[in-house]
Coordinates of C-alpha atoms in Angstrom, one line a residue:
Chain E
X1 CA 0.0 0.0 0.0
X2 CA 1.4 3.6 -0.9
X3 CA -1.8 5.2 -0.2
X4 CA -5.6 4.8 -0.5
X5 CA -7.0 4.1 -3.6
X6 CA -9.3 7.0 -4.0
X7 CA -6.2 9.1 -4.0
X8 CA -4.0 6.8 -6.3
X9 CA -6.5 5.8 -8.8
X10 CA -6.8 9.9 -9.6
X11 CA -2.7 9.8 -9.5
X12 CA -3.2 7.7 -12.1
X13 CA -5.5 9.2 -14.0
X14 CA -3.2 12.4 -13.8
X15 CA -0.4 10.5 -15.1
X16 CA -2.1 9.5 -18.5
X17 CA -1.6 13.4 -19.2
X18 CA 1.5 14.8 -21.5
X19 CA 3.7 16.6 -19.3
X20 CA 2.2 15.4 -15.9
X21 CA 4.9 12.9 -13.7
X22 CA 4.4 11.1 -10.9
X23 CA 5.4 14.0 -8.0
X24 CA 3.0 16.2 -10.3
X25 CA 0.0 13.6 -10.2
X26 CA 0.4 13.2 -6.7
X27 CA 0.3 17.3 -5.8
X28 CA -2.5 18.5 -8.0
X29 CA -4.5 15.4 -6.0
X30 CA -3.4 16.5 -3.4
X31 CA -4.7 20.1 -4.1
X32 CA -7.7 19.4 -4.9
X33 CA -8.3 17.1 -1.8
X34 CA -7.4 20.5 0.4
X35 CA -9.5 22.5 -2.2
X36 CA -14.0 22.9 -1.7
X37 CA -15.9 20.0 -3.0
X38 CA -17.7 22.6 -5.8
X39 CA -13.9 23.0 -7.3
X40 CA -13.5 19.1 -8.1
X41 CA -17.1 18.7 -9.3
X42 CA -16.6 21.9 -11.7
X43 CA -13.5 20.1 -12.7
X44 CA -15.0 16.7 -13.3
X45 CA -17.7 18.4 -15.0
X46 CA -16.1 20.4 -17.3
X47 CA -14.0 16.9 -18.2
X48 CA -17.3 15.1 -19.0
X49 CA -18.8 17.5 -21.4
X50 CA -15.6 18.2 -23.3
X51 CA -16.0 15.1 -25.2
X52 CA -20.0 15.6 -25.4
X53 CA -20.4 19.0 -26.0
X54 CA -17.6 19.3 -28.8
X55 CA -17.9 17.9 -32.7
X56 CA -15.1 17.6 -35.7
X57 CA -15.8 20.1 -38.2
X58 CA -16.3 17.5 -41.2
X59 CA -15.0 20.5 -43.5
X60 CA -12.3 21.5 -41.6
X61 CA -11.9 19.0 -39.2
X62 CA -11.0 21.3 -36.2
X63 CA -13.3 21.1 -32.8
X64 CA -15.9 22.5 -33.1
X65 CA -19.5 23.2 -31.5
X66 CA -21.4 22.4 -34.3
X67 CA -20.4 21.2 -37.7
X68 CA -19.7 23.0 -39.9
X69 CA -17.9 24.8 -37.1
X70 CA -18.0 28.7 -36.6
X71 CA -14.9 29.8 -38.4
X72 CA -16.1 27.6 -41.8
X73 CA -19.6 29.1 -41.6
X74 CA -18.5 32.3 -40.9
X75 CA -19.4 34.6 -43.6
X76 CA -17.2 37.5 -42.8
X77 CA -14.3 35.0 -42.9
X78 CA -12.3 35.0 -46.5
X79 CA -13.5 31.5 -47.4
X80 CA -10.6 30.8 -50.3
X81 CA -8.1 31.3 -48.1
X82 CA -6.8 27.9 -46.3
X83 CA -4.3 27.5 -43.7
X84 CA -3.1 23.9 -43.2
X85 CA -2.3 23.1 -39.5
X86 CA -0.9 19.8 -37.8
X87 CA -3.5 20.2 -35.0
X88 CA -6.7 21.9 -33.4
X89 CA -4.2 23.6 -30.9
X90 CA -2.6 25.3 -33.6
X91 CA -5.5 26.8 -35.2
X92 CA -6.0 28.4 -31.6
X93 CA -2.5 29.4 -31.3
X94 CA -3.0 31.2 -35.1
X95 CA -6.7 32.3 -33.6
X96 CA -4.8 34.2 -30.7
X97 CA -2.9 36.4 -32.8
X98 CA -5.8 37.8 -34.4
X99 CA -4.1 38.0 -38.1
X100 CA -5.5 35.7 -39.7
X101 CA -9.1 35.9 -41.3
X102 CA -9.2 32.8 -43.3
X103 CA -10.2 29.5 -42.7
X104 CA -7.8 26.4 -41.6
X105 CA -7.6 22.6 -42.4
X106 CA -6.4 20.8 -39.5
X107 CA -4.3 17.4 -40.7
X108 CA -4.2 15.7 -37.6
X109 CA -0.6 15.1 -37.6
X110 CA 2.5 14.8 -40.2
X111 CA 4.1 12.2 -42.4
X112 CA 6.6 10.2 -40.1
X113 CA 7.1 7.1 -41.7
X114 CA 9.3 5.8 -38.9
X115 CA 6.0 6.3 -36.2
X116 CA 4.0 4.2 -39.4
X117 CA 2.2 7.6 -40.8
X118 CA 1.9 8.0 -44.6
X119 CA -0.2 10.8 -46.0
X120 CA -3.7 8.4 -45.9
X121 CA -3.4 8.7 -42.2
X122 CA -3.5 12.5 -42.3
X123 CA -6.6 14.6 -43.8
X124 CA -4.8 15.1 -47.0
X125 CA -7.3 14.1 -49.8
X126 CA -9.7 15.7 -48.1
X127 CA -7.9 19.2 -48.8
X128 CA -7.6 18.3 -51.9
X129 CA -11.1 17.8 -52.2
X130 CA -12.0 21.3 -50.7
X131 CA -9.2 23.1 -53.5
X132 CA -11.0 20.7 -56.3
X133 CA -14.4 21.6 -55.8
X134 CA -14.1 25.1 -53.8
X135 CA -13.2 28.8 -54.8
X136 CA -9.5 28.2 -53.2
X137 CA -7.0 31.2 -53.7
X138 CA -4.6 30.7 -51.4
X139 CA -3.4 27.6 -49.4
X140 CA -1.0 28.8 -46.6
X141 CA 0.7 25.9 -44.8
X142 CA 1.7 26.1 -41.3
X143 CA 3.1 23.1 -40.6
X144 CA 6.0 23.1 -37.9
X145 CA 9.2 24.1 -38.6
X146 CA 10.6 20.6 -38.2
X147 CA 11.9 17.5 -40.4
X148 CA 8.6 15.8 -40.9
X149 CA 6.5 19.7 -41.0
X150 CA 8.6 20.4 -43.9
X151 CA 8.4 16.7 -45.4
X152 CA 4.2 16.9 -45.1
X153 CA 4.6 20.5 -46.6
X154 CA 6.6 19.5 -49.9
X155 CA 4.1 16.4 -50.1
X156 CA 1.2 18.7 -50.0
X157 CA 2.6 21.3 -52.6
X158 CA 3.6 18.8 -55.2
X159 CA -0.1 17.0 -54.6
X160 CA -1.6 20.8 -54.8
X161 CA 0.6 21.3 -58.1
X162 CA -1.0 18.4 -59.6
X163 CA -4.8 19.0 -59.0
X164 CA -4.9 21.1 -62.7
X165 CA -3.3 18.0 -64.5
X166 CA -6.1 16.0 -63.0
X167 CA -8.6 18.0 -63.7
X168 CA -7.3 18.2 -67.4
X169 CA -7.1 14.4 -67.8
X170 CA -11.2 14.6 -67.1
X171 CA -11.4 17.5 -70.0
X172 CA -9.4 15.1 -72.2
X173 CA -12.4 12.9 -71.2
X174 CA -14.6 14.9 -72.3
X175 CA -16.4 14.6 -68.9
X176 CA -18.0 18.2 -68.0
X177 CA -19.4 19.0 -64.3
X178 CA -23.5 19.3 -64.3
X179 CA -22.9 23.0 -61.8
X180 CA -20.5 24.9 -61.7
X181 CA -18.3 26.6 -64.0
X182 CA -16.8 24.1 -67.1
X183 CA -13.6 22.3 -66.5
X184 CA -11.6 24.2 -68.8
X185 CA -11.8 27.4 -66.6
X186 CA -11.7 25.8 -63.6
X187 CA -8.1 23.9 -64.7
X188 CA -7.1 27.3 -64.7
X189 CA -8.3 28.3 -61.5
X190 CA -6.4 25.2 -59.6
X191 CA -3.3 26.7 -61.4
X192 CA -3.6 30.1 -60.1
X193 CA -4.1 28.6 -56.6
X194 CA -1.1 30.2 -54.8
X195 CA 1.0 28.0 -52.2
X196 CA 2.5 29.9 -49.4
X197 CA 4.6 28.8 -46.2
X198 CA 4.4 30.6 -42.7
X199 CA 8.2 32.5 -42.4
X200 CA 11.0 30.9 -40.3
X201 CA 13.8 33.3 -38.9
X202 CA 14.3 34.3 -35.6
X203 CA 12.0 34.3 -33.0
X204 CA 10.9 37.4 -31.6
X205 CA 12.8 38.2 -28.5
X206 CA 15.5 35.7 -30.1
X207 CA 19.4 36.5 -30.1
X208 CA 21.3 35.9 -33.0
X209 CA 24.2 35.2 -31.2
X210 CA 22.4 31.8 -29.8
X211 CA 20.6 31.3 -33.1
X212 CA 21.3 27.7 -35.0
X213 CA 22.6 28.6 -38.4
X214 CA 19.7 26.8 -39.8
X215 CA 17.5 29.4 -38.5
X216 CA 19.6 32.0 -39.2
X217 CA 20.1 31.0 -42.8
X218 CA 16.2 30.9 -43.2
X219 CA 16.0 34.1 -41.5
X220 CA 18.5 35.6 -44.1
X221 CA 16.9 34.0 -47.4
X222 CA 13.7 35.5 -46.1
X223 CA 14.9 38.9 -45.4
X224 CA 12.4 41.5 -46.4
X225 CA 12.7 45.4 -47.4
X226 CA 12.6 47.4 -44.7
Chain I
X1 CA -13.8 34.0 -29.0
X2 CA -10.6 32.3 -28.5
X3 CA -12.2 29.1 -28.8
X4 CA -15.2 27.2 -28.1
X5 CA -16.7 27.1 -24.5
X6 CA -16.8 23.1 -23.5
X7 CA -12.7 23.1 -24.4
X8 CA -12.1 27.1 -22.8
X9 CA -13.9 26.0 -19.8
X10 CA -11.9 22.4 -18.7
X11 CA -8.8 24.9 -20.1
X12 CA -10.0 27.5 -16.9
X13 CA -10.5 24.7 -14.6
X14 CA -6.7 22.8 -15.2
X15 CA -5.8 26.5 -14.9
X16 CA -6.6 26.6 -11.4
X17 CA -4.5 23.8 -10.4
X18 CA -1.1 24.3 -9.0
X19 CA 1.8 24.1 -11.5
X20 CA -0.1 24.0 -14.5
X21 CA 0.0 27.2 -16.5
X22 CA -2.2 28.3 -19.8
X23 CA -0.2 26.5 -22.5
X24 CA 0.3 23.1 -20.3
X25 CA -3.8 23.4 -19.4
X26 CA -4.4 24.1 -23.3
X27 CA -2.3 20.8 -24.1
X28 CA -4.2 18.9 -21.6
X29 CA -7.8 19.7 -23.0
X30 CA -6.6 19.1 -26.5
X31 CA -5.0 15.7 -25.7
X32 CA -8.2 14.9 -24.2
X33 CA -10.0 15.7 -26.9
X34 CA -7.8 13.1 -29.2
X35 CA -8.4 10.7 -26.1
X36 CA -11.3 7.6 -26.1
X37 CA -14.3 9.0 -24.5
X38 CA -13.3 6.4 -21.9
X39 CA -10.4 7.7 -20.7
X40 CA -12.1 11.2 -19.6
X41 CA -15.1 9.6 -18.2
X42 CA -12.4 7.7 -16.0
X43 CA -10.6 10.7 -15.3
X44 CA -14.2 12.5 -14.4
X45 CA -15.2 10.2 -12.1
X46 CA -11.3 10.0 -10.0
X47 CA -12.1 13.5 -9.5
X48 CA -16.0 12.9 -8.7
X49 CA -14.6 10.3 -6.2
X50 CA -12.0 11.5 -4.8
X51 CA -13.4 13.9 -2.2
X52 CA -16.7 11.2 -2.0
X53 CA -14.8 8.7 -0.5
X54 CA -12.1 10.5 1.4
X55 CA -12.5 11.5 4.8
X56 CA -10.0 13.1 7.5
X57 CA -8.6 11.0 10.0
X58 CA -9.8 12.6 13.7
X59 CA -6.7 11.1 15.0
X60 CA -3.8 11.7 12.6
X61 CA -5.6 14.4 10.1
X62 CA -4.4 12.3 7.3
X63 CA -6.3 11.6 4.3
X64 CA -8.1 8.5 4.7
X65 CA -10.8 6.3 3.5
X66 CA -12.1 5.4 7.1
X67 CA -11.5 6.8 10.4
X68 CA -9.4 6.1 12.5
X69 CA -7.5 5.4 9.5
X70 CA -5.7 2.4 8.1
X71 CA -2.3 3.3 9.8
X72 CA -3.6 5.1 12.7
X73 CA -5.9 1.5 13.5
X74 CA -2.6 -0.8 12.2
X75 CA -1.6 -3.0 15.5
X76 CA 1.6 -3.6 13.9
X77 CA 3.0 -0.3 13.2
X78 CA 4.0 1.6 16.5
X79 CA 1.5 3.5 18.1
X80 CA 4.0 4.9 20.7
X81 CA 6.6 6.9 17.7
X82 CA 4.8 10.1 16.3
X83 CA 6.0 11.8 13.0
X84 CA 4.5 15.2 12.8
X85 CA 4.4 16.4 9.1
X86 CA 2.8 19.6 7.8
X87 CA 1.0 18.2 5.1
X88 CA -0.7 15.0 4.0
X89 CA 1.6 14.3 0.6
X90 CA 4.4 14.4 3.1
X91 CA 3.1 11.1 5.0
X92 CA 2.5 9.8 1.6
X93 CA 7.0 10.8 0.9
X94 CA 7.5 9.1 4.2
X95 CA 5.7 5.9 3.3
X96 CA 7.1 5.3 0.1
X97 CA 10.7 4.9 1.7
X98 CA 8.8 2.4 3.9
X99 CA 11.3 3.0 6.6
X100 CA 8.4 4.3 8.8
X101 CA 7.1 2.0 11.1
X102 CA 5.4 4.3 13.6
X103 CA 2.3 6.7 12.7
X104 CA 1.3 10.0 12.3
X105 CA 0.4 13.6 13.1
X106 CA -0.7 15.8 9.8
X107 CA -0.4 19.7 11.2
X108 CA -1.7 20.9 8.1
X109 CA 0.8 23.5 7.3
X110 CA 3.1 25.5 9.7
X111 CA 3.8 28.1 11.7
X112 CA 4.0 31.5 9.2
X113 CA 2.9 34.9 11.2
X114 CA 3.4 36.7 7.6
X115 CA 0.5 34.5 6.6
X116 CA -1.4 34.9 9.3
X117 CA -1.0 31.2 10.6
X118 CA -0.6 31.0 14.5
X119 CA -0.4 27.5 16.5
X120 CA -3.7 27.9 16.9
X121 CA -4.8 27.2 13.1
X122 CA -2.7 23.8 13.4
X123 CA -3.4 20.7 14.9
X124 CA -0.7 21.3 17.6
X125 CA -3.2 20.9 20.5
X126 CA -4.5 18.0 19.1
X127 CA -1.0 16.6 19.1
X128 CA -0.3 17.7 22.6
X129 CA -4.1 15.7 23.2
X130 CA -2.4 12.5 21.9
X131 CA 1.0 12.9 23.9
X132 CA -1.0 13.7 27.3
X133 CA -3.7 11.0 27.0
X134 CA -1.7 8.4 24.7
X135 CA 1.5 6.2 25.7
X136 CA 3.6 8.0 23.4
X137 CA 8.0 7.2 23.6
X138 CA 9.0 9.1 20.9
X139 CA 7.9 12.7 18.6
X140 CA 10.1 12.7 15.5
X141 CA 9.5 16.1 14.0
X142 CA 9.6 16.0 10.0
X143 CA 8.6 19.6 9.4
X144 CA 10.2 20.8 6.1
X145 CA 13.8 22.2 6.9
X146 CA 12.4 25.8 6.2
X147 CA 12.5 28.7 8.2
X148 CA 9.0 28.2 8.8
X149 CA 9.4 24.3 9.5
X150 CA 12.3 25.3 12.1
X151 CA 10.1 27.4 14.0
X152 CA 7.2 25.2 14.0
X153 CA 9.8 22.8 15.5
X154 CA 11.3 24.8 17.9
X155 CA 7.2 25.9 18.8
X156 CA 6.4 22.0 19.3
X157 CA 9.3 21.1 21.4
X158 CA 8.9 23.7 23.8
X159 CA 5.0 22.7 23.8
X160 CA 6.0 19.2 24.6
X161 CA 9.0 19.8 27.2
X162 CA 5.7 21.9 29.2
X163 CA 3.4 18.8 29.5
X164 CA 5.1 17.6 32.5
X165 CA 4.6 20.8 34.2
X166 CA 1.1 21.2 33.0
X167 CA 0.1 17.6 34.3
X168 CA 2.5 18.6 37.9
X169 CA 0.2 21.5 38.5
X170 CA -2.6 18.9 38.4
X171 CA -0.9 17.1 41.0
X172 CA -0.9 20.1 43.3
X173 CA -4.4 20.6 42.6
X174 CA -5.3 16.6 44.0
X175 CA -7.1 15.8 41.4
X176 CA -6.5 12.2 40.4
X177 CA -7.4 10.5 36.9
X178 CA -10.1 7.9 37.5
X179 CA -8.4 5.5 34.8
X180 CA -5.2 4.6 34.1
X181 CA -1.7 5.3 35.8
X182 CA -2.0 7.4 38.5
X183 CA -1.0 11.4 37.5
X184 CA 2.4 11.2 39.3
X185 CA 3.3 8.0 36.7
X186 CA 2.1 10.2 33.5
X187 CA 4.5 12.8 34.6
X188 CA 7.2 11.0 34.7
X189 CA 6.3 9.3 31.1
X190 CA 5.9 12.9 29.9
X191 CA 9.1 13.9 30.9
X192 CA 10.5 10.5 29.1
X193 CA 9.0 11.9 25.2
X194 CA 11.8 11.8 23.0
X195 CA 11.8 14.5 20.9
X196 CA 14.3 14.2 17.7
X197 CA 14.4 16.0 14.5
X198 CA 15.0 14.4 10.9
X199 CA 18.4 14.8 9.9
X200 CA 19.8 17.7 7.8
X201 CA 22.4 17.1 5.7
X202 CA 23.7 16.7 2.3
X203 CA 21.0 15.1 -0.4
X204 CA 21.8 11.6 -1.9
X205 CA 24.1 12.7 -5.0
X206 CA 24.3 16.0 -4.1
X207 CA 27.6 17.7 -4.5
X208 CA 29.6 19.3 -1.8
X209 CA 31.2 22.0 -3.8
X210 CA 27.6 23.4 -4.9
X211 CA 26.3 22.8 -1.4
X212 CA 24.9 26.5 0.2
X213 CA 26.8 26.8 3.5
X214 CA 23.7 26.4 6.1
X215 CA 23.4 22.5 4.3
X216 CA 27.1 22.1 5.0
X217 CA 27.4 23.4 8.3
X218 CA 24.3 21.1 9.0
X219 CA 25.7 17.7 7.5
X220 CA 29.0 18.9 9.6
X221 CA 27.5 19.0 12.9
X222 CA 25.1 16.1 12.5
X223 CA 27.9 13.9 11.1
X224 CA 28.0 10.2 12.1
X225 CA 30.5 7.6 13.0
X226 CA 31.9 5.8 10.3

């Protein structure tokens, strides 16, 4: 016995968490055993309708409250503009900046072939269906700025680059949409989608004495007119 | 909106735990979110359960699921050797060396005038209860070696070394218990309390030449034969 089983089974609960340990687990129990009842039921609450009370945006696949979620229904929001993100926690991280007046595409992680994940794990076709059938201008991706970010981001260019080709087999086909414009205009319009990626350089606040030199070099290729 | 209510509110409520900061609480709700159901329903109802089926020892103040609890009521740990912690995770510290044999006395914090905690919002007359009516041979005090541990200490030794004097004045009085050993005998087993302190000194793997002087001067004059 290390100590009652009230108390350990929510240790070990705690310890299914990213970033929570063992000492951790055992003082936020511990907390919340000196805290008012109302605080643990609010917290226990709030836990159960997380999963109830929340949806995946079938369009964008982010968490939503309803599908399609706010941000894809939102009118005042520039529709053809897509930002690609690994994660829902990115599109609040983006969110909290306030720049951004798009809409996103959340992937749900990025092409590691040693952890077994190809591009059919991720929510790739299912951008490509949005730029195939939607009014798409710009796709900006904001994938990490590591290994398998940049990996996921050449994939998704080169599959972007080859949407018009596609499109242009069907014309050869002689196969012609029933709504919409006709596919010969809208070959052209998957060309003119542009393909941007989110800047690296250095971090605001960063010193370029401390930088890596990968990070510098990016921050020097992108310099911009000042 | 930052983001959606169900996910902003469990983000407020890991918030409010100790150690866990906005970005940590943010990481927790999302990896939740990717989660089976299951696994938050499980965490929900640790929470829901923990303060349901906890109670507070009347003897030890320990967290307990019955009371007197399970060490306080164990016939094979000694009931005579008292370790007088501030806080409930620290019996928990103590047990997991199980080194401990004895049982014992949760003060629920210490002595800290800048907080505005006196003796009198510990358990410190409840100890000196269990050391005048109890057969008690030894008090180890385990107090944190703070400046606030060292006076609660000093405040619990000098409480103790009074009992005897306290139960002489009795004496004087005539009065007489009607159980147990007559008052003269308790007297004499009040003056026998041992009181020791845990031992100061340096920490397992620690290293002398980073050592702040108060640790060294401590692990000098406690130093041991050899």
């Amino acid at each position: 016995m290390k100590t009652i089983k009230p108390v350990q089974n929510l240790i070990d609960e705690f310890r299914k968490l990213p970033t929570i340990g063992p000492k951790t687990a055992a003082r936020l129990v511990y907390f919340l055993l000196r805290a008012p009842e109302e605080e643990s039921l609010r917290l226990a609450e709030a836990v159960t309708s997380l999963k109830q009370q929340t949806v995946v945006c079938s369009r964008c696949f982010n968490v939503a409250e309803s599908d399609p979620c706010e941000i894809c229904s939102d009118e005042n929001r520039q529709q053809g503009v897509i930002c690609v993100v690994e994660e829902p926690l990115d599109v609040l991280a983006i969110e909290n900046t306030g720049k951004f007046h798009g809409v996103y595409h959340v992937l749900g992680g990025v092409i590691n072939p040693i952890a077994g994940i190809g591009p059919e794990e991720l929510r790739i076709n299912e951008l490509m269906g949005r730029l195939s059938y939607g009014d798409i201008g710009e796709v900006i991706l904001a994938m990490n700025p590591t290994m398998e970010g940049e990996a996921t981001a050449m994939y998704i260019k080169k599959q972007v680059q080859s949407l018009p080709a596609i499109a242009l087999a069907k014309v050869g086909e002689k196969f012609q949409p029933k709504a919409g414009p006709p596919l010969a205009e809208k070959v052209k319009s998957l060309e003119g989608i542009k393909i941007t990626r989110i800047a690296r350089g250095l971090p605001t606040g960063g010193d370029l004495e401390y930088a890596d030199s990968v990070t510098l070099s990016r921050a020097l290729e992108g310099r911009t007119e000042f």
